[in-house]
Coordinates of C-alpha atoms and ligand atoms in Angstrom, one line a residue:
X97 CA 46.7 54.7 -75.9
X98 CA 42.8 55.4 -76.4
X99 CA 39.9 54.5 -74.1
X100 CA 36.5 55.5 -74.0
X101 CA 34.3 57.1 -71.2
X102 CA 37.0 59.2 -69.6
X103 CA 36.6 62.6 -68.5
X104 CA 39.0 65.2 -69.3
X105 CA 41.1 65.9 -65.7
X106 CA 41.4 69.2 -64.3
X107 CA 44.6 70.9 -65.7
X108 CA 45.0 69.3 -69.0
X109 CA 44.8 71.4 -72.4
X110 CA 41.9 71.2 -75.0
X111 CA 43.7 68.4 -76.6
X112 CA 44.3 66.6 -72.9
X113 CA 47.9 67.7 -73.0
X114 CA 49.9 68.8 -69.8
X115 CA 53.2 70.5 -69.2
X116 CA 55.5 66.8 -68.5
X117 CA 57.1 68.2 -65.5
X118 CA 60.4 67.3 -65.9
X119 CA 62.1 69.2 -63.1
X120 CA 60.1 67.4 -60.8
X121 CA 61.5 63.9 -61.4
X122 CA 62.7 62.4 -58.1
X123 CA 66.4 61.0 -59.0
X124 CA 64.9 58.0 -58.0
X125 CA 62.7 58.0 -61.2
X126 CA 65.8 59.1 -63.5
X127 CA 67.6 56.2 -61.6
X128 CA 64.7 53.7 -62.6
X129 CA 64.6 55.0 -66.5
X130 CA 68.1 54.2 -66.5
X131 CA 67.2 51.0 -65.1
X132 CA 64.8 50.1 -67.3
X133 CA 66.7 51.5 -70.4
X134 CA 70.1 49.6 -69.6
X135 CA 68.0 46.2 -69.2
X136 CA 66.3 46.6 -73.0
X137 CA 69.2 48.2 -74.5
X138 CA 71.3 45.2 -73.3
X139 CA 68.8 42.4 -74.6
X140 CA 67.3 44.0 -77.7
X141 CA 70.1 43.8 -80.0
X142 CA 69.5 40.2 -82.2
X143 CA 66.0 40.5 -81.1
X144 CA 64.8 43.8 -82.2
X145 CA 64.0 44.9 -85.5
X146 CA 67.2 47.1 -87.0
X147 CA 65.2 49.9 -88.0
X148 CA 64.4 49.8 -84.0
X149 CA 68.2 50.0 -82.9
X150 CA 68.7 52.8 -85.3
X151 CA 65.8 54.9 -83.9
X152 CA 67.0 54.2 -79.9
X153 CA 69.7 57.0 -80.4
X154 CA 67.0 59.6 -80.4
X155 CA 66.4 58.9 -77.0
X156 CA 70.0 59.2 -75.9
X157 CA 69.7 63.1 -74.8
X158 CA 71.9 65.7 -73.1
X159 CA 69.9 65.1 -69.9
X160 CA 70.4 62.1 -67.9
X161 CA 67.4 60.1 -66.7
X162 CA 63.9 60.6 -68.2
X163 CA 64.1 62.5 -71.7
X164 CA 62.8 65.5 -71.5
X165 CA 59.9 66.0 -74.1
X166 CA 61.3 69.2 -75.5
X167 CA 64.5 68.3 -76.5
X168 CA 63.5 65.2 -77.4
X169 CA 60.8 66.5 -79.8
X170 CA 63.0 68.8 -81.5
X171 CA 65.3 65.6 -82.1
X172 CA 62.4 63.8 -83.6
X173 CA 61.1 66.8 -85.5
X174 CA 64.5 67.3 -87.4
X175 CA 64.6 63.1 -88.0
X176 CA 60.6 62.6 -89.1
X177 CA 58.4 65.5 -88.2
X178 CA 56.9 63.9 -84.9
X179 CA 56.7 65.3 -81.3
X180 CA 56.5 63.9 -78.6
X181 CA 53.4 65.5 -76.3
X182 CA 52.0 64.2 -72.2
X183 CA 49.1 63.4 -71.4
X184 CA 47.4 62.5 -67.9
X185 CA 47.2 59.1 -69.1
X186 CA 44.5 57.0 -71.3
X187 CA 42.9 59.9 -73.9
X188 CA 39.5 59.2 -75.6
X189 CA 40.3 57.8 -79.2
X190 CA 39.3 60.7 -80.8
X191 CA 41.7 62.9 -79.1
X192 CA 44.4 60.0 -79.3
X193 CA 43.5 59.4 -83.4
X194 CA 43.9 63.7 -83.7
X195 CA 47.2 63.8 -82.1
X196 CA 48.6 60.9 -84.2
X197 CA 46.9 62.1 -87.3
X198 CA 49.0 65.7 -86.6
X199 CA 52.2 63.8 -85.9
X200 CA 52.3 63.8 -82.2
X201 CA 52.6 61.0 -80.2
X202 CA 51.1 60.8 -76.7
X203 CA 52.7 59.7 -73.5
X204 CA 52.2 59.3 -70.0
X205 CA 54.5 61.5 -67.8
X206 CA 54.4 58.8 -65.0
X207 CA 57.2 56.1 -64.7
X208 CA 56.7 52.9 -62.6
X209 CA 57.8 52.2 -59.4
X210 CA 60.2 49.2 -58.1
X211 CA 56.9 47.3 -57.2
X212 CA 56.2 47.7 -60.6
X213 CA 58.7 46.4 -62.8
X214 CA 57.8 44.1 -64.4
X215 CA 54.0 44.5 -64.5
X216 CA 52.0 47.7 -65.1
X217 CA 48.0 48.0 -65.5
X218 CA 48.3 51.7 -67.8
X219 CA 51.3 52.4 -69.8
X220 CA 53.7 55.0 -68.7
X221 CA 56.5 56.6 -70.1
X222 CA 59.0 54.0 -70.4
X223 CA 56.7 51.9 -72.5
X224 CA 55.4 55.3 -74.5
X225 CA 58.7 56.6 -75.0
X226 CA 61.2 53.7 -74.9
X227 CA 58.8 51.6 -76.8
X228 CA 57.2 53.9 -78.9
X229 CA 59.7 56.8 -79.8
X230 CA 62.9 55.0 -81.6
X231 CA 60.4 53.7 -84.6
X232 CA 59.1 57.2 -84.9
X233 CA 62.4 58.0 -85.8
X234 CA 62.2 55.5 -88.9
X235 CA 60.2 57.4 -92.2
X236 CA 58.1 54.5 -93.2
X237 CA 57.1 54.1 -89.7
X238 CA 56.4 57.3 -88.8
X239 CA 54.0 57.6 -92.0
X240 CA 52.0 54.4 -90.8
X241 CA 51.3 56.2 -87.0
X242 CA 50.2 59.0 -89.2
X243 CA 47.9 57.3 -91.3
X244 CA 47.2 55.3 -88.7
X245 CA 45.3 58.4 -86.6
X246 CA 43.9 59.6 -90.2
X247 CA 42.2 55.9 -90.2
X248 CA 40.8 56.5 -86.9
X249 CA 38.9 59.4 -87.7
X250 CA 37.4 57.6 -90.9
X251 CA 36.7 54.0 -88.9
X252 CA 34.9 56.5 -86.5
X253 CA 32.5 56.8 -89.2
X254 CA 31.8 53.7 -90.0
X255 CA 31.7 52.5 -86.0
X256 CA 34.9 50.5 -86.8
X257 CA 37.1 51.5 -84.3
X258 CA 37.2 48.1 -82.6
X259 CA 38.3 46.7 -85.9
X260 CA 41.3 49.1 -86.3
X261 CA 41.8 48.9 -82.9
X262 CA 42.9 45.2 -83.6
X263 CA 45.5 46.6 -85.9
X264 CA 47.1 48.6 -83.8
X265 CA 47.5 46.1 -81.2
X266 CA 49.0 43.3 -83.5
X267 CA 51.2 46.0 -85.4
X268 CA 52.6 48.8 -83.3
X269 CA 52.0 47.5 -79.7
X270 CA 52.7 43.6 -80.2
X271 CA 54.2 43.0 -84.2
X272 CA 57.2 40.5 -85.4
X273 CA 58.3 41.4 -88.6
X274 CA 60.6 39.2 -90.7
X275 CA 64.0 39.2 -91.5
X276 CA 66.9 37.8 -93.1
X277 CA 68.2 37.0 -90.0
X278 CA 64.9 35.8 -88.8
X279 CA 61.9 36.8 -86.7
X280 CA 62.6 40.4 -85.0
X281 CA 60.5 42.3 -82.4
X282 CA 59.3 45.9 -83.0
X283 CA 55.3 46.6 -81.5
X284 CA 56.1 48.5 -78.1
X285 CA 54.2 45.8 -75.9
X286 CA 56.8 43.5 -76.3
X287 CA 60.2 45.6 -76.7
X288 CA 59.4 47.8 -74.1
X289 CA 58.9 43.8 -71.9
X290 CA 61.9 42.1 -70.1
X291 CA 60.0 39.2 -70.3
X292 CA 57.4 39.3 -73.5
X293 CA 61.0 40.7 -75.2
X294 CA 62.1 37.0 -75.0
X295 CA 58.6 35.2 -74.9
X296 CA 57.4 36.5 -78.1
X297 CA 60.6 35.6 -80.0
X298 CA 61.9 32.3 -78.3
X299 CA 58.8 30.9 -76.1
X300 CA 57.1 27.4 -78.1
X301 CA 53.9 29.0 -76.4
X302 CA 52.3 31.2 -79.1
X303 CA 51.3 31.6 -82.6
X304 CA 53.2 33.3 -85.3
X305 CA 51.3 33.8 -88.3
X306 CA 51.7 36.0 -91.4
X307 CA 50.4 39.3 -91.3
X308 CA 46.5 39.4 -92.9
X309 CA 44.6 42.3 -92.7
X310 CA 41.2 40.8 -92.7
X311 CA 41.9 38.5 -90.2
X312 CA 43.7 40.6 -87.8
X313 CA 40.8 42.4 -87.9
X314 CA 38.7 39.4 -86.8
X315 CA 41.2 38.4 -83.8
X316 CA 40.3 38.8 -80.2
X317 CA 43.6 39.8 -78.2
X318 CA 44.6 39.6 -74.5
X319 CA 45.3 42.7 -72.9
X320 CA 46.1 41.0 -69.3
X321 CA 48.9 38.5 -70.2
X322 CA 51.6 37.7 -72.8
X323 CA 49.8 37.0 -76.2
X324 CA 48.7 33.8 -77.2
X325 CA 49.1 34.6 -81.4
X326 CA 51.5 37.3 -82.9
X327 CA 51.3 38.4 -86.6
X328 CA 54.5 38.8 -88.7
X329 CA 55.3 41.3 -90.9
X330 CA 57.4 41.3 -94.9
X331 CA 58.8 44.9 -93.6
X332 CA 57.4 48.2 -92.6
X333 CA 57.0 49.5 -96.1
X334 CA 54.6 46.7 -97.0
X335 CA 52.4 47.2 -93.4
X336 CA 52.3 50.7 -94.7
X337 CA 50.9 49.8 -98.5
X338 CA 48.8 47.0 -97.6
X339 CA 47.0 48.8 -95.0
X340 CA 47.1 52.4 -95.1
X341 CA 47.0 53.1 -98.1
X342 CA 43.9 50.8 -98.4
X343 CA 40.7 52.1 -98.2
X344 CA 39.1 49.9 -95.3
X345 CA 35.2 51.2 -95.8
X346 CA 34.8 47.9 -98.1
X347 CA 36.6 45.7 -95.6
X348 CA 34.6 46.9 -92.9
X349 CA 31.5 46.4 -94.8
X350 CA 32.2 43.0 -95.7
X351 CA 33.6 42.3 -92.2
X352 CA 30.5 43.4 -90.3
X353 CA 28.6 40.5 -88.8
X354 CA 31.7 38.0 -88.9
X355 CA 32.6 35.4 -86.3
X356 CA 35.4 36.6 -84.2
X357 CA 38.5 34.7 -83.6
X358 CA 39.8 33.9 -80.3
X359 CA 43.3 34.6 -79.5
X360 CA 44.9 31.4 -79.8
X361 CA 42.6 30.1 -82.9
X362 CA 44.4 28.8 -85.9
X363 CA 43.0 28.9 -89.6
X364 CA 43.4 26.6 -92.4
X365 CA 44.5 29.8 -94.7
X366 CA 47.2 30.9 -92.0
X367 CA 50.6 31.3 -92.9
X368 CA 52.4 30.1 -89.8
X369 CA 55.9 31.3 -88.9
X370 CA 55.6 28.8 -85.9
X371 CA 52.4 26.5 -84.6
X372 CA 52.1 27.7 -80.9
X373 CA 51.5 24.8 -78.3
X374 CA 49.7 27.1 -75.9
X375 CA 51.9 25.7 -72.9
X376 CA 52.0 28.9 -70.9
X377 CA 48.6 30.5 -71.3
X378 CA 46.9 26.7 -70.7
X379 CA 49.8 26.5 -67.1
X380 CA 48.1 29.9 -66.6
X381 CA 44.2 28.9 -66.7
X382 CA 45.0 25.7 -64.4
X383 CA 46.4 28.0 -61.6
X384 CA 43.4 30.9 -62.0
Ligands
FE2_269 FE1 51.7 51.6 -76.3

């Protein structure tokens, strides 16, 4: 993930990489990977998109515990041409948008602790690598991150990095795609999320609306609690051709100075998968 205003810490690389360490994982992290890994891999299947599934046997390594980033990049280099590279934890976007426009992907070398389970304020490498990796693995995917980072470095330009920001969020960290065996997970928020795993997919709570560029770029989004809309996708091939492929410098243009819209907020143009009722985000803002 990107952020802004952070200072390069002592130790990391040019390009904010650092070794990952993996001979100094306690076997009490190992033990909690395995955890965490047995718990998803359990749930996921009927949930998760297929093209997810196939991709989670890159992560299955010769190493117990936590992959280690070596082997694991040569694995993903052989499938799609990716590596997998650490990082001390949020990078600034233009160092996040470079690695992905190179075909790296960047993770944190940290894994949560008990306490933690369940919730966890920066992402670490369970969500980065268990949520990110196995979709790497998939071509068409893979090409989107790509383009993805090349996008970046033009919405840079044009100060739009908020806008694509927004697609990132609703596509790799928190996107449904459709099926012919219904609504599947994929974005890495949810499937790498005991609980947004089955809140996203089952819960009469939120939105799920057909995927629209435009107006994914308009959305506000939550970063402190489950979502309160979720946009579905046709199939990765069509993400990658109706927004990648794109050139967004005349969406941008004609977006600049547009009302944003909040994270629950339905339009009259929406294609809905499902009308949310809001239940759990309105129980939530009674007890705040
Ligand atoms: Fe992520």
């Amino acid at each position: 993930m990107a952020d802004k205003d952070i200072v390069r810490p002592e130790g990391a690389a040019e390009d904010w990489t650092i070794p990952q360490g993996w001979d100094r994982y306690s076997p009490a992290e190992h033990a909690m990977w395995d955890r965490l890994f047995d718990r998803q891999a359990r749930m996921l299947p009927g949930r998760v998109a297929p093209e997810f599934l196939k991709g989670l046997d890159i992560l299955r390594l010769s190493k117990p515990g936590i992959p280690d980033f070596d082997e694991l990049s040569e694995r993903l280099m052989k499938a799609t041409g990716w590596q997998v590279v650490a990082v001390p934890g949020l990078v600034p976007d233009d160092v996040f948008f470079d690695h992905l426009a190179n075909r790296r992907f960047v993770s944190g070398n940290f894994i949560r602790t008990p306490e933690q389970l369940d919730y966890l304020q920066e992402p670490d490498i369970f969500h980065d690598v268990f949520g990110h990796v196995p979709l790497l693995a998939n071509p068409v995917f893979a090409d989107y991150m790509q383009a993805y980072g090349q996008g970046g470095q033009r919405a840079a330009q044009h100060g739009a990095i908020d806008r694509l920001a927004r697609l990132y969020w609703y596509t790799v960290e928190f996107g449904l795609i459709n099926t012919v065996e219904g609504l599947r997970i994929y974005g890495a928020g949810i499937v790498s999320s005991y609980g947004e795993s089955v809140f996203a997919l089952d819960d009469a709570s939120p939105n799920r609306i057909g995927f629209d560029l435009r107006r994914l770029m308009r959305t506000r989004y939550r970063i402190d609690d489950y979502q309160q809309s979720y946009f579905v996708i046709d199939s990765f091939e069509d993400l990658l051709d109706q927004t990648l492929r794109t050139d967004f410098a005349p969406i941008y243009s004609d977006l600049a100075g547009t009302a944003d819209i909040a994270p629950e907020e339905l339009l009259p143009d929406d294609q809905l998968h499902s009308r949310g009722t809001q239940a759990y985000a309105l129980s939530k803002a009674e007890t705040a």
